[in-house]
Structures are given as C-alpha cells and as structure tokens.
Amino acid sequence: MSLYAKWMALPLKVRIYIGVSTMGVAVLGDYVTSRIASEMEARKELDELEKRRITTTTTNEN
C-alpha cells in the first residue's frame, strides 16, 4: 500500500485536521523565528551604540 493510498484511507476530517495543524505549526514557527531575528538585530545595534558611547566618553575624558 503506497503512502498516498494510506493518506486517502484516512477520513476527510482527519486529513483536514492534519493539514490545518501543520500550517498552524508553520505559521507559529515563522512568527517565533522572526521575533528572534529582530531581537538579535536590536541587541546588535544596542551593542554598537554602547561601544560608540563608551569610545566617545573615553575620548572626552582624556
């Protein structure tokens, strides 16, 4: 029995549930990875600003 035949043997509601839940997990994963990427970018920018501020402060003190 092929995979397609096994898939088609499942009731329609089960196939719909599997499809919708798979899409839901994909959307959630995309959302989470987008948030992580933007957070990493924001932290990188903050680190660069702090380095510039420390350099400027050190230069002004001398």
mmCIF file of C-alpha atoms in Angstrom:
data_model
loop_
_atom_site.group_PDB
_atom_site.id
_atom_site.type_symbol
_atom_site.label_atom_id
_atom_site.label_comp_id
_atom_site.label_asym_id
_atom_site.label_seq_id
_atom_site.Cartn_x
_atom_site.Cartn_y
_atom_site.Cartn_z
ATOM 1 C CA MET A 1 0.000 0.000 0.000
ATOM 2 C CA SER A 2 1.507 3.326 -1.061
ATOM 3 C CA LEU A 3 1.752 6.389 1.137
ATOM 4 C CA TYR A 4 -0.854 8.176 -0.973
ATOM 5 C CA ALA A 5 -3.274 5.277 -0.596
ATOM 6 C CA LYS A 6 -2.759 5.299 3.166
ATOM 7 C CA TRP A 7 -3.326 9.065 3.206
ATOM 8 C CA MET A 8 -6.518 8.763 1.195
ATOM 9 C CA ALA A 9 -7.721 5.975 3.502
ATOM 10 C CA LEU A 10 -7.848 8.453 6.388
ATOM 11 C CA PRO A 11 -11.208 10.137 6.977
ATOM 12 C CA LEU A 12 -11.570 13.602 5.446
ATOM 13 C CA LYS A 13 -11.802 15.331 8.831
ATOM 14 C CA VAL A 14 -8.534 13.735 9.966
ATOM 15 C CA ARG A 15 -6.763 14.853 6.777
ATOM 16 C CA ILE A 16 -8.110 18.380 7.225
ATOM 17 C CA TYR A 17 -7.018 18.399 10.876
ATOM 18 C CA ILE A 18 -3.507 17.253 9.917
ATOM 19 C CA GLY A 19 -3.251 19.897 7.188
ATOM 20 C CA VAL A 20 -4.540 22.757 9.326
ATOM 21 C CA SER A 21 -2.400 21.814 12.319
ATOM 22 C CA THR A 22 0.687 21.561 10.079
ATOM 23 C CA MET A 23 0.004 25.039 8.699
ATOM 24 C CA GLY A 24 -0.532 26.351 12.223
ATOM 25 C CA VAL A 25 2.804 24.998 13.381
ATOM 26 C CA ALA A 26 4.481 26.513 10.306
ATOM 27 C CA VAL A 27 2.953 29.949 10.958
ATOM 28 C CA LEU A 28 3.909 29.796 14.634
ATOM 29 C CA GLY A 29 7.463 28.781 13.727
ATOM 30 C CA ASP A 30 7.734 31.661 11.255
ATOM 31 C CA TYR A 31 6.468 34.112 13.879
ATOM 32 C CA VAL A 32 8.896 32.876 16.533
ATOM 33 C CA THR A 33 11.911 32.916 14.224
ATOM 34 C CA SER A 34 11.013 36.422 13.023
ATOM 35 C CA ARG A 35 10.834 37.651 16.616
ATOM 36 C CA ILE A 36 14.161 36.017 17.465
ATOM 37 C CA ALA A 37 15.835 37.523 14.389
ATOM 38 C CA SER A 38 14.540 41.027 15.143
ATOM 39 C CA GLU A 39 15.602 40.699 18.788
ATOM 40 C CA MET A 40 19.109 39.646 17.743
ATOM 41 C CA GLU A 41 19.317 42.599 15.352
ATOM 42 C CA ALA A 42 18.140 45.020 18.041
ATOM 43 C CA ARG A 43 20.703 43.684 20.522
ATOM 44 C CA LYS A 44 23.461 44.004 17.921
ATOM 45 C CA GLU A 45 22.504 47.637 17.269
ATOM 46 C CA LEU A 46 22.398 48.318 21.006
ATOM 47 C CA ASP A 47 25.867 46.818 21.463
ATOM 48 C CA GLU A 48 27.218 49.004 18.649
ATOM 49 C CA LEU A 49 25.661 52.118 20.189
ATOM 50 C CA GLU A 50 27.092 51.281 23.604
ATOM 51 C CA LYS A 51 30.558 50.756 22.097
ATOM 52 C CA ARG A 52 30.341 54.145 20.372
ATOM 53 C CA ARG A 53 29.147 55.791 23.577
ATOM 54 C CA ILE A 54 31.969 54.235 25.609
ATOM 55 C CA THR A 55 34.522 55.303 22.982
ATOM 56 C CA THR A 56 33.124 58.840 22.900
ATOM 57 C CA THR A 57 33.037 59.073 26.692
ATOM 58 C CA THR A 58 36.605 57.783 26.984
ATOM 59 C CA THR A 59 37.820 60.233 24.336
ATOM 60 C CA ASN A 60 36.102 63.175 26.056
ATOM 61 C CA GLU A 61 37.591 62.320 29.450
ATOM 62 C CA ASN A 62 41.158 62.468 28.118
#
